[in-house]
Amino acid sequence: SPFVKAQTNSNPPNIFIITTDGFRWQEVFKGADCNIIRDTKYVSDTSLMIEQFWSEDQLERKKKLMPFFWNVIAKKGTLVGNRDFGNDVNVANLFKISYPGYNEILTGFADKKCIPNLNIKNRNSNVLEYLNNCKDYAGKVAAFSSWNVMPYILDEQHNSFPVNSGYEILDEENDSTNKLINTVQKGIEIKSHTRYDLLTYASAKNYIEQKHPKVLFLSLGETDEFAHKGQYDQYLQKAKQVDQIIAELWYYVQTDPFYKGNTTFIITTDHGRGSKTSKWSQHGFWVKGSGETWMAMIGPGIAAEGERKTKGELYLKQIASTIGILADEDFHVGDHPVAAPIPLTKESTVTPISTNIKPITINLNNK
């Protein structure tokens, strides 16, 4: 098991859940794809991309793309999902698009009903609101997302923790950094449904420094945006940027007295993409490989296993109750089942709820 039981103390653990939308396991565990990076259909300057991201040595290649993952997490945490070793991480929902994927991660439930990638209120309770209603985490939960549909997935209207998504304006009261971010956001002439990840991160980082939340959900989106455009070069650049963001955030929590030694990162994605070169930019129930995902974990409660190379299968729906275990809370709700957490060691005394859901409907809305 990658986990050991989080220790109960006077300072309950801090948990950061970080996602990067639609980022394939292939690039996480093998670096740049040798066929796609040389294809002028997907890369504007193949020679420059090869200089930046290619090496015949696989370890060196993936370090070029994600140095923090392979220099730090691989030594001090756990990486799960390298299918070359039969170590699988999958989505449990049928749809294999973003809304159902984030719903699965945050609610522990693979909803069998159609949930399109639209501004539709989520009917399922999530682990963030659950923790916000627990004594140790009340008023200490926050979410920041590049994708502007996230407030609906989290049901922001009926939940009590702050959510900032897309190009939403930040609170400027006595906060010069938020004023600057708002000025930059207002100056962006063409705003898509996905905010620039660096703006999302800047917003979240400022909130972390000012408010010190104990539970943070940070959802980045540009890897998916450029994949859909078929721009593999930009997809790789954004993946490296995600790695840099996580590295900077990890350094911050290791040097801030509030977070140091008591903060765990869970990093994942909401869905996979096509496993074939011709299908890498696509995903959905009709594209093979779209349900293949991965996880990376580091911090107290996570064993230093490195890359897991044993056969096994995990699902995104197990993350929500795993967050509960790390927080010393048994996440359960009355409006839907909650999948069992990723197995803990024998030290664990929490008995979580476990229910497998088999989706039966389909959704053609793409993201």
mmCIF file of N, CA, C and O in Angstrom, residues 6-102:
data_model
loop_
_atom_site.group_PDB
_atom_site.id
_atom_site.type_symbol
_atom_site.label_atom_id
_atom_site.label_comp_id
_atom_site.label_asym_id
_atom_site.label_seq_id
_atom_site.Cartn_x
_atom_site.Cartn_y
_atom_site.Cartn_z
ATOM 1 N N ALA A 6 -2.598 8.402 8.667
ATOM 2 C CA ALA A 6 -2.274 9.745 9.133
ATOM 3 C C ALA A 6 -2.385 9.798 10.649
ATOM 4 O O ALA A 6 -3.293 9.217 11.231
ATOM 5 N N GLN A 7 -1.441 10.452 11.287
ATOM 6 C CA GLN A 7 -1.413 10.499 12.743
ATOM 7 C C GLN A 7 -2.359 11.571 13.261
ATOM 8 O O GLN A 7 -2.372 12.703 12.802
ATOM 9 N N THR A 8 -3.181 11.206 14.242
ATOM 10 C CA THR A 8 -4.079 12.161 14.875
ATOM 11 C C THR A 8 -3.287 13.025 15.833
ATOM 12 O O THR A 8 -2.570 12.528 16.689
ATOM 13 N N ASN A 9 -3.387 14.352 15.684
ATOM 14 C CA ASN A 9 -2.693 15.253 16.581
ATOM 15 C C ASN A 9 -3.488 16.536 16.726
ATOM 16 O O ASN A 9 -4.599 16.654 16.210
ATOM 17 N N SER A 10 -2.933 17.492 17.433
ATOM 18 C CA SER A 10 -3.639 18.743 17.671
ATOM 19 C C SER A 10 -3.708 19.612 16.425
ATOM 20 O O SER A 10 -4.451 20.588 16.392
ATOM 21 N N ASN A 11 -2.948 19.269 15.409
ATOM 22 C CA ASN A 11 -2.955 20.009 14.154
ATOM 23 C C ASN A 11 -3.348 19.072 13.026
ATOM 24 O O ASN A 11 -2.504 18.401 12.439
ATOM 25 N N PRO A 12 -4.634 18.970 12.708
ATOM 26 C CA PRO A 12 -5.094 18.033 11.674
ATOM 27 C C PRO A 12 -4.366 18.242 10.349
ATOM 28 O O PRO A 12 -3.974 19.367 10.018
ATOM 29 N N PRO A 13 -4.156 17.182 9.587
ATOM 30 C CA PRO A 13 -3.372 17.258 8.347
ATOM 31 C C PRO A 13 -3.963 18.228 7.325
ATOM 32 O O PRO A 13 -5.177 18.434 7.249
ATOM 33 N N ASN A 14 -3.099 18.825 6.529
ATOM 34 C CA ASN A 14 -3.496 19.653 5.394
ATOM 35 C C ASN A 14 -3.452 18.787 4.135
ATOM 36 O O ASN A 14 -2.543 17.958 3.980
ATOM 37 N N ILE A 15 -4.408 18.994 3.253
ATOM 38 C CA ILE A 15 -4.489 18.166 2.047
ATOM 39 C C ILE A 15 -4.726 19.059 0.835
ATOM 40 O O ILE A 15 -5.679 19.840 0.804
ATOM 41 N N PHE A 16 -3.844 18.952 -0.159
ATOM 42 C CA PHE A 16 -3.983 19.669 -1.419
ATOM 43 C C PHE A 16 -4.311 18.645 -2.507
ATOM 44 O O PHE A 16 -3.559 17.694 -2.716
ATOM 45 N N ILE A 17 -5.423 18.852 -3.194
ATOM 46 C CA ILE A 17 -5.809 17.996 -4.321
ATOM 47 C C ILE A 17 -5.561 18.805 -5.595
ATOM 48 O O ILE A 17 -6.149 19.881 -5.789
ATOM 49 N N ILE A 18 -4.690 18.317 -6.457
ATOM 50 C CA ILE A 18 -4.277 19.063 -7.650
ATOM 51 C C ILE A 18 -4.576 18.216 -8.886
ATOM 52 O O ILE A 18 -4.208 17.038 -8.947
ATOM 53 N N THR A 19 -5.240 18.812 -9.867
ATOM 54 C CA THR A 19 -5.538 18.093 -11.108
ATOM 55 C C THR A 19 -5.048 18.890 -12.304
ATOM 56 O O THR A 19 -5.032 20.123 -12.281
ATOM 57 N N THR A 20 -4.652 18.172 -13.345
ATOM 58 C CA THR A 20 -4.356 18.798 -14.633
ATOM 59 C C THR A 20 -5.185 18.074 -15.684
ATOM 60 O O THR A 20 -5.067 16.859 -15.869
ATOM 61 N N ASP A 21 -6.034 18.796 -16.330
ATOM 62 C CA ASP A 21 -7.103 18.233 -17.149
ATOM 63 C C ASP A 21 -6.577 17.440 -18.348
ATOM 64 O O ASP A 21 -5.747 17.922 -19.117
ATOM 65 N N GLY A 22 -7.069 16.210 -18.497
ATOM 66 C CA GLY A 22 -6.839 15.413 -19.695
ATOM 67 C C GLY A 22 -5.393 15.130 -20.026
ATOM 68 O O GLY A 22 -5.036 15.023 -21.200
ATOM 69 N N PHE A 23 -4.558 14.971 -18.996
ATOM 70 C CA PHE A 23 -3.139 14.699 -19.233
ATOM 71 C C PHE A 23 -2.883 13.205 -19.180
ATOM 72 O O PHE A 23 -3.168 12.546 -18.190
ATOM 73 N N ARG A 24 -2.319 12.654 -20.259
ATOM 74 C CA ARG A 24 -2.191 11.211 -20.428
ATOM 75 C C ARG A 24 -1.149 10.587 -19.495
ATOM 76 O O ARG A 24 -0.120 11.210 -19.181
ATOM 77 N N TRP A 25 -1.392 9.332 -19.125
ATOM 78 C CA TRP A 25 -0.402 8.585 -18.336
ATOM 79 C C TRP A 25 0.864 8.335 -19.143
ATOM 80 O O TRP A 25 1.958 8.224 -18.584
ATOM 81 N N GLN A 26 0.735 8.255 -20.468
ATOM 82 C CA GLN A 26 1.906 7.965 -21.302
ATOM 83 C C GLN A 26 2.999 9.010 -21.113
ATOM 84 O O GLN A 26 4.190 8.676 -21.010
ATOM 85 N N GLU A 27 2.610 10.301 -21.092
ATOM 86 C CA GLU A 27 3.608 11.353 -20.913
ATOM 87 C C GLU A 27 4.131 11.388 -19.479
ATOM 88 O O GLU A 27 5.297 11.696 -19.249
ATOM 89 N N VAL A 28 3.282 11.072 -18.500
ATOM 90 C CA VAL A 28 3.736 11.057 -17.107
ATOM 91 C C VAL A 28 4.850 10.040 -16.926
ATOM 92 O O VAL A 28 5.901 10.337 -16.345
ATOM 93 N N PHE A 29 4.653 8.837 -17.438
ATOM 94 C CA PHE A 29 5.577 7.736 -17.158
ATOM 95 C C PHE A 29 6.620 7.490 -18.242
ATOM 96 O O PHE A 29 7.605 6.789 -17.998
ATOM 97 N N LYS A 30 6.429 8.080 -19.428
ATOM 98 C CA LYS A 30 7.387 7.818 -20.508
ATOM 99 C C LYS A 30 7.913 9.078 -21.181
ATOM 100 O O LYS A 30 8.769 8.998 -22.058
ATOM 101 N N GLY A 31 7.406 10.235 -20.765
ATOM 102 C CA GLY A 31 7.846 11.472 -21.378
ATOM 103 C C GLY A 31 7.219 11.682 -22.747
ATOM 104 O O GLY A 31 6.214 11.062 -23.097
ATOM 105 N N ALA A 32 7.818 12.552 -23.539
ATOM 106 C CA ALA A 32 7.282 12.892 -24.855
ATOM 107 C C ALA A 32 7.179 11.656 -25.747
ATOM 108 O O ALA A 32 8.062 10.796 -25.761
ATOM 109 N N ASP A 33 6.092 11.574 -26.485
ATOM 110 C CA ASP A 33 5.850 10.454 -27.398
ATOM 111 C C ASP A 33 6.730 10.609 -28.642
ATOM 112 O O ASP A 33 6.707 11.648 -29.311
ATOM 113 N N CYS A 34 7.499 9.564 -28.975
ATOM 114 C CA CYS A 34 8.489 9.656 -30.056
ATOM 115 C C CYS A 34 7.846 9.888 -31.415
ATOM 116 O O CYS A 34 8.461 10.510 -32.299
ATOM 117 N N ASN A 35 6.616 9.410 -31.611
ATOM 118 C CA ASN A 35 5.946 9.586 -32.895
ATOM 119 C C ASN A 35 5.280 10.955 -33.012
ATOM 120 O O ASN A 35 5.395 11.632 -34.035
ATOM 121 N N ILE A 36 4.595 11.362 -31.949
ATOM 122 C CA ILE A 36 3.844 12.617 -32.013
ATOM 123 C C ILE A 36 4.781 13.817 -32.052
ATOM 124 O O ILE A 36 4.536 14.786 -32.774
ATOM 125 N N ILE A 37 5.874 13.765 -31.296
ATOM 126 C CA ILE A 37 6.774 14.917 -31.214
ATOM 127 C C ILE A 37 7.493 15.185 -32.542
ATOM 128 O O ILE A 37 7.976 16.289 -32.783
ATOM 129 N N ARG A 38 7.509 14.196 -33.427
ATOM 130 C CA ARG A 38 8.153 14.345 -34.746
ATOM 131 C C ARG A 38 7.139 14.621 -35.862
ATOM 132 O O ARG A 38 7.514 14.727 -37.027
ATOM 133 N N ASP A 39 5.876 14.730 -35.498
ATOM 134 C CA ASP A 39 4.818 14.878 -36.498
ATOM 135 C C ASP A 39 4.469 16.362 -36.657
ATOM 136 O O ASP A 39 3.975 17.004 -35.726
ATOM 137 N N THR A 40 4.727 16.920 -37.832
ATOM 138 C CA THR A 40 4.477 18.339 -38.076
ATOM 139 C C THR A 40 2.988 18.689 -38.042
ATOM 140 O O THR A 40 2.634 19.874 -38.002
ATOM 141 N N LYS A 41 2.136 17.690 -38.061
ATOM 142 C CA LYS A 41 0.697 17.939 -37.914
ATOM 143 C C LYS A 41 0.383 18.453 -36.515
ATOM 144 O O LYS A 41 -0.558 19.231 -36.324
ATOM 145 N N TYR A 42 1.193 18.022 -35.528
ATOM 146 C CA TYR A 42 0.931 18.354 -34.126
ATOM 147 C C TYR A 42 2.001 19.250 -33.496
ATOM 148 O O TYR A 42 1.794 19.757 -32.391
ATOM 149 N N VAL A 43 3.133 19.433 -34.179
ATOM 150 C CA VAL A 43 4.252 20.202 -33.619
ATOM 151 C C VAL A 43 4.755 21.190 -34.663
ATOM 152 O O VAL A 43 5.105 20.803 -35.785
ATOM 153 N N SER A 44 4.821 22.462 -34.307
ATOM 154 C CA SER A 44 5.230 23.494 -35.261
ATOM 155 C C SER A 44 6.720 23.425 -35.584
ATOM 156 O O SER A 44 7.123 23.577 -36.735
ATOM 157 N N ASP A 45 7.541 23.205 -34.558
ATOM 158 C CA ASP A 45 8.994 23.127 -34.749
ATOM 159 C C ASP A 45 9.485 21.826 -34.111
ATOM 160 O O ASP A 45 9.802 21.775 -32.933
ATOM 161 N N THR A 46 9.537 20.776 -34.903
ATOM 162 C CA THR A 46 9.869 19.459 -34.351
ATOM 163 C C THR A 46 11.299 19.401 -33.823
ATOM 164 O O THR A 46 11.563 18.774 -32.796
ATOM 165 N N SER A 47 12.235 20.049 -34.497
ATOM 166 C CA SER A 47 13.628 19.995 -34.049
ATOM 167 C C SER A 47 13.792 20.667 -32.689
ATOM 168 O O SER A 47 14.523 20.170 -31.819
ATOM 169 N N LEU A 48 13.115 21.775 -32.459
ATOM 170 C CA LEU A 48 13.206 22.478 -31.186
ATOM 171 C C LEU A 48 12.545 21.667 -30.070
ATOM 172 O O LEU A 48 13.072 21.586 -28.953
ATOM 173 N N MET A 49 11.408 21.059 -30.371
ATOM 174 C CA MET A 49 10.742 20.227 -29.366
ATOM 175 C C MET A 49 11.597 19.015 -28.996
ATOM 176 O O MET A 49 11.651 18.608 -27.824
ATOM 177 N N ILE A 50 12.256 18.453 -29.974
ATOM 178 C CA ILE A 50 13.138 17.312 -29.709
ATOM 179 C C ILE A 50 14.301 17.741 -28.815
ATOM 180 O O ILE A 50 14.694 17.025 -27.883
ATOM 181 N N GLU A 51 14.853 18.933 -29.076
ATOM 182 C CA GLU A 51 15.922 19.455 -28.222
ATOM 183 C C GLU A 51 15.450 19.631 -26.782
ATOM 184 O O GLU A 51 16.172 19.340 -25.832
ATOM 185 N N GLN A 52 14.224 20.103 -26.625
ATOM 186 C CA GLN A 52 13.705 20.401 -25.292
ATOM 187 C C GLN A 52 13.259 19.153 -24.529
ATOM 188 O O GLN A 52 13.484 19.056 -23.324
ATOM 189 N N PHE A 53 12.631 18.222 -25.228
ATOM 190 C CA PHE A 53 11.926 17.166 -24.512
ATOM 191 C C PHE A 53 12.340 15.738 -24.873
ATOM 192 O O PHE A 53 11.871 14.798 -24.233
ATOM 193 N N TRP A 54 13.220 15.559 -25.853
ATOM 194 C CA TRP A 54 13.494 14.183 -26.271
ATOM 195 C C TRP A 54 14.830 13.676 -25.754
ATOM 196 O O TRP A 54 15.824 14.399 -25.666
ATOM 197 N N SER A 55 14.855 12.410 -25.390
ATOM 198 C CA SER A 55 16.074 11.658 -25.090
ATOM 199 C C SER A 55 15.761 10.201 -25.357
ATOM 200 O O SER A 55 14.641 9.740 -25.131
ATOM 201 N N GLU A 56 16.762 9.472 -25.847
ATOM 202 C CA GLU A 56 16.559 8.043 -26.061
ATOM 203 C C GLU A 56 16.397 7.313 -24.735
ATOM 204 O O GLU A 56 15.781 6.250 -24.664
ATOM 205 N N ASP A 57 16.952 7.872 -23.672
ATOM 206 C CA ASP A 57 16.821 7.295 -22.338
ATOM 207 C C ASP A 57 15.491 7.737 -21.736
ATOM 208 O O ASP A 57 15.234 8.924 -21.571
ATOM 209 N N GLN A 58 14.632 6.765 -21.401
ATOM 210 C CA GLN A 58 13.288 7.091 -20.941
ATOM 211 C C GLN A 58 13.277 7.886 -19.642
ATOM 212 O O GLN A 58 12.485 8.823 -19.492
ATOM 213 N N LEU A 59 14.138 7.541 -18.691
ATOM 214 C CA LEU A 59 14.179 8.278 -17.432
ATOM 215 C C LEU A 59 14.572 9.725 -17.674
ATOM 216 O O LEU A 59 13.961 10.651 -17.128
ATOM 217 N N GLU A 60 15.582 9.927 -18.499
ATOM 218 C CA GLU A 60 15.999 11.292 -18.815
ATOM 219 C C GLU A 60 14.899 12.040 -19.547
ATOM 220 O O GLU A 60 14.673 13.236 -19.327
ATOM 221 N N ARG A 61 14.192 11.329 -20.414
ATOM 222 C CA ARG A 61 13.122 11.949 -21.200
ATOM 223 C C ARG A 61 11.980 12.447 -20.317
ATOM 224 O O ARG A 61 11.513 13.574 -20.458
ATOM 225 N N LYS A 62 11.552 11.622 -19.382
ATOM 226 C CA LYS A 62 10.446 12.053 -18.528
ATOM 227 C C LYS A 62 10.894 13.088 -17.498
ATOM 228 O O LYS A 62 10.092 13.915 -17.061
ATOM 229 N N LYS A 63 12.171 13.090 -17.148
ATOM 230 C CA LYS A 63 12.689 14.145 -16.273
ATOM 231 C C LYS A 63 12.713 15.491 -16.988
ATOM 232 O O LYS A 63 12.543 16.543 -16.372
ATOM 233 N N LYS A 64 12.945 15.467 -18.292
ATOM 234 C CA LYS A 64 12.922 16.705 -19.055
ATOM 235 C C LYS A 64 11.532 17.337 -19.045
ATOM 236 O O LYS A 64 11.393 18.565 -19.000
ATOM 237 N N LEU A 65 10.521 16.492 -19.088
ATOM 238 C CA LEU A 65 9.148 16.986 -19.121
ATOM 239 C C LEU A 65 8.642 17.337 -17.723
ATOM 240 O O LEU A 65 8.035 18.391 -17.528
ATOM 241 N N MET A 66 8.885 16.464 -16.762
ATOM 242 C CA MET A 66 8.331 16.640 -15.417
ATOM 243 C C MET A 66 9.411 16.388 -14.368
ATOM 244 O O MET A 66 9.416 15.359 -13.686
ATOM 245 N N PRO A 67 10.341 17.322 -14.222
ATOM 246 C CA PRO A 67 11.461 17.112 -13.304
ATOM 247 C C PRO A 67 11.051 16.940 -11.840
ATOM 248 O O PRO A 67 11.659 16.142 -11.127
ATOM 249 N N PHE A 68 10.038 17.673 -11.378
ATOM 250 C CA PHE A 68 9.631 17.523 -9.978
ATOM 251 C C PHE A 68 9.047 16.138 -9.726
ATOM 252 O O PHE A 68 9.333 15.503 -8.708
ATOM 253 N N PHE A 69 8.248 15.650 -10.647
ATOM 254 C CA PHE A 69 7.665 14.314 -10.510
ATOM 255 C C PHE A 69 8.751 13.264 -10.340
ATOM 256 O O PHE A 69 8.659 12.385 -9.487
ATOM 257 N N TRP A 70 9.811 13.363 -11.177
ATOM 258 C CA TRP A 70 10.779 12.274 -11.228
ATOM 259 C C TRP A 70 12.031 12.508 -10.395
ATOM 260 O O TRP A 70 12.768 11.557 -10.129
ATOM 261 N N ASN A 71 12.234 13.717 -9.938
ATOM 262 C CA ASN A 71 13.355 13.976 -9.026
ATOM 263 C C ASN A 71 12.929 14.004 -7.559
ATOM 264 O O ASN A 71 13.748 13.770 -6.671
ATOM 265 N N VAL A 72 11.647 14.294 -7.316
ATOM 266 C CA VAL A 72 11.178 14.438 -5.940
ATOM 267 C C VAL A 72 10.091 13.425 -5.598
ATOM 268 O O VAL A 72 10.256 12.600 -4.700
ATOM 269 N N ILE A 73 8.961 13.458 -6.321
ATOM 270 C CA ILE A 73 7.867 12.529 -5.986
ATOM 271 C C ILE A 73 8.318 11.084 -6.135
ATOM 272 O O ILE A 73 7.977 10.231 -5.308
ATOM 273 N N ALA A 74 9.100 10.786 -7.167
ATOM 274 C CA ALA A 74 9.562 9.410 -7.387
ATOM 275 C C ALA A 74 10.476 8.913 -6.276
ATOM 276 O O ALA A 74 10.670 7.705 -6.115
ATOM 277 N N LYS A 75 11.038 9.836 -5.494
ATOM 278 C CA LYS A 75 11.928 9.458 -4.392
ATOM 279 C C LYS A 75 11.238 9.534 -3.038
ATOM 280 O O LYS A 75 11.525 8.741 -2.137
ATOM 281 N N LYS A 76 10.302 10.483 -2.885
ATOM 282 C CA LYS A 76 9.710 10.714 -1.572
ATOM 283 C C LYS A 76 8.214 10.432 -1.517
ATOM 284 O O LYS A 76 7.602 10.566 -0.463
ATOM 285 N N GLY A 77 7.631 10.034 -2.649
ATOM 286 C CA GLY A 77 6.200 9.770 -2.695
ATOM 287 C C GLY A 77 5.892 8.528 -3.505
ATOM 288 O O GLY A 77 6.711 7.614 -3.595
ATOM 289 N N THR A 78 4.721 8.503 -4.113
ATOM 290 C CA THR A 78 4.276 7.345 -4.885
ATOM 291 C C THR A 78 3.657 7.793 -6.196
ATOM 292 O O THR A 78 2.881 8.753 -6.229
ATOM 293 N N LEU A 79 3.996 7.104 -7.279
ATOM 294 C CA LEU A 79 3.411 7.327 -8.593
ATOM 295 C C LEU A 79 2.708 6.047 -9.032
ATOM 296 O O LEU A 79 3.310 4.973 -9.045
ATOM 297 N N VAL A 80 1.434 6.172 -9.396
ATOM 298 C CA VAL A 80 0.620 5.004 -9.732
ATOM 299 C C VAL A 80 -0.005 5.206 -11.109
ATOM 300 O O VAL A 80 -0.463 6.301 -11.427
ATOM 301 N N GLY A 81 -0.009 4.151 -11.930
ATOM 302 C CA GLY A 81 -0.714 4.225 -13.200
ATOM 303 C C GLY A 81 0.099 3.891 -14.429
ATOM 304 O O GLY A 81 -0.356 4.110 -15.554
ATOM 305 N N ASN A 82 1.309 3.303 -14.260
ATOM 306 C CA ASN A 82 2.101 2.902 -15.424
ATOM 307 C C ASN A 82 1.581 1.565 -15.941
ATOM 308 O O ASN A 82 1.892 0.501 -15.413
ATOM 309 N N ARG A 83 0.810 1.623 -16.986
ATOM 310 C CA ARG A 83 0.141 0.435 -17.511
ATOM 311 C C ARG A 83 1.110 -0.540 -18.169
ATOM 312 O O ARG A 83 0.758 -1.690 -18.430
ATOM 313 N N ASP A 84 2.328 -0.098 -18.437
ATOM 314 C CA ASP A 84 3.326 -1.011 -18.980
ATOM 315 C C ASP A 84 3.674 -2.104 -17.963
ATOM 316 O O ASP A 84 4.196 -3.160 -18.334
ATOM 317 N N PHE A 85 3.401 -1.836 -16.683
ATOM 318 C CA PHE A 85 3.614 -2.830 -15.620
ATOM 319 C C PHE A 85 2.296 -3.434 -15.137
ATOM 320 O O PHE A 85 2.262 -4.129 -14.125
ATOM 321 N N GLY A 86 1.208 -3.162 -15.845
ATOM 322 C CA GLY A 86 -0.090 -3.643 -15.404
ATOM 323 C C GLY A 86 -0.588 -2.924 -14.175
ATOM 324 O O GLY A 86 -1.472 -3.404 -13.477
ATOM 325 N N ASN A 87 -0.025 -1.744 -13.917
ATOM 326 C CA ASN A 87 -0.424 -0.946 -12.756
ATOM 327 C C ASN A 87 -1.393 0.118 -13.252
ATOM 328 O O ASN A 87 -0.982 1.172 -13.748
ATOM 329 N N ASP A 88 -2.684 -0.159 -13.146
ATOM 330 C CA ASP A 88 -3.708 0.644 -13.809
ATOM 331 C C ASP A 88 -4.430 1.588 -12.853
ATOM 332 O O ASP A 88 -4.730 1.228 -11.711
ATOM 333 N N VAL A 89 -4.709 2.783 -13.339
ATOM 334 C CA VAL A 89 -5.644 3.695 -12.695
ATOM 335 C C VAL A 89 -6.682 4.059 -13.752
ATOM 336 O O VAL A 89 -6.324 4.493 -14.850
ATOM 337 N N ASN A 90 -7.944 3.870 -13.433
ATOM 338 C CA ASN A 90 -9.012 4.063 -14.405
ATOM 339 C C ASN A 90 -10.092 4.998 -13.883
ATOM 340 O O ASN A 90 -10.230 5.198 -12.675
ATOM 341 N N VAL A 91 -10.868 5.559 -14.804
ATOM 342 C CA VAL A 91 -12.125 6.178 -14.417
ATOM 343 C C VAL A 91 -13.155 5.065 -14.309
ATOM 344 O O VAL A 91 -13.086 4.073 -15.038
ATOM 345 N N ALA A 92 -14.106 5.228 -13.401
ATOM 346 C CA ALA A 92 -15.182 4.237 -13.266
ATOM 347 C C ALA A 92 -16.415 4.659 -14.054
ATOM 348 O O ALA A 92 -17.303 3.844 -14.298
ATOM 349 N N ASN A 93 -16.478 5.938 -14.446
ATOM 350 C CA ASN A 93 -17.636 6.391 -15.222
ATOM 351 C C ASN A 93 -17.470 6.011 -16.692
ATOM 352 O O ASN A 93 -16.352 5.900 -17.189
ATOM 353 N N LEU A 94 -18.579 5.856 -17.375
ATOM 354 C CA LEU A 94 -18.561 5.432 -18.765
ATOM 355 C C LEU A 94 -18.144 6.551 -19.720
ATOM 356 O O LEU A 94 -17.549 6.314 -20.760
ATOM 357 N N PHE A 95 -18.419 7.798 -19.339
ATOM 358 C CA PHE A 95 -18.368 8.900 -20.283
ATOM 359 C C PHE A 95 -16.956 9.322 -20.662
ATOM 360 O O PHE A 95 -16.689 9.738 -21.782
ATOM 361 N N LYS A 96 -16.044 9.326 -19.675
ATOM 362 C CA LYS A 96 -14.629 9.633 -19.935
ATOM 363 C C LYS A 96 -14.433 11.049 -20.477
ATOM 364 O O LYS A 96 -13.615 11.303 -21.369
ATOM 365 N N ILE A 97 -15.207 11.982 -19.908
ATOM 366 C CA ILE A 97 -15.043 13.405 -20.178
ATOM 367 C C ILE A 97 -14.955 14.128 -18.835
ATOM 368 O O ILE A 97 -15.034 13.491 -17.777
ATOM 369 N N SER A 98 -14.839 15.452 -18.864
ATOM 370 C CA SER A 98 -14.417 16.179 -17.665
ATOM 371 C C SER A 98 -15.423 16.216 -16.520
ATOM 372 O O SER A 98 -15.083 15.917 -15.373
ATOM 373 N N TYR A 99 -16.661 16.632 -16.769
ATOM 374 C CA TYR A 99 -17.615 16.756 -15.669
ATOM 375 C C TYR A 99 -17.763 15.435 -14.913
ATOM 376 O O TYR A 99 -17.612 15.398 -13.675
ATOM 377 N N PRO A 100 -18.030 14.321 -15.598
ATOM 378 C CA PRO A 100 -18.116 13.051 -14.872
ATOM 379 C C PRO A 100 -16.823 12.675 -14.163
ATOM 380 O O PRO A 100 -16.850 12.047 -13.093
ATOM 381 N N GLY A 101 -15.669 13.054 -14.742
ATOM 382 C CA GLY A 101 -14.389 12.745 -14.124
ATOM 383 C C GLY A 101 -14.177 13.491 -12.824
ATOM 384 O O GLY A 101 -13.797 12.909 -11.811
ATOM 385 N N TYR A 102 -14.442 14.800 -12.825
ATOM 386 C CA TYR A 102 -14.290 15.574 -11.597
ATOM 387 C C TYR A 102 -15.340 15.179 -10.563
ATOM 388 O O TYR A 102 -15.062 15.155 -9.357
#
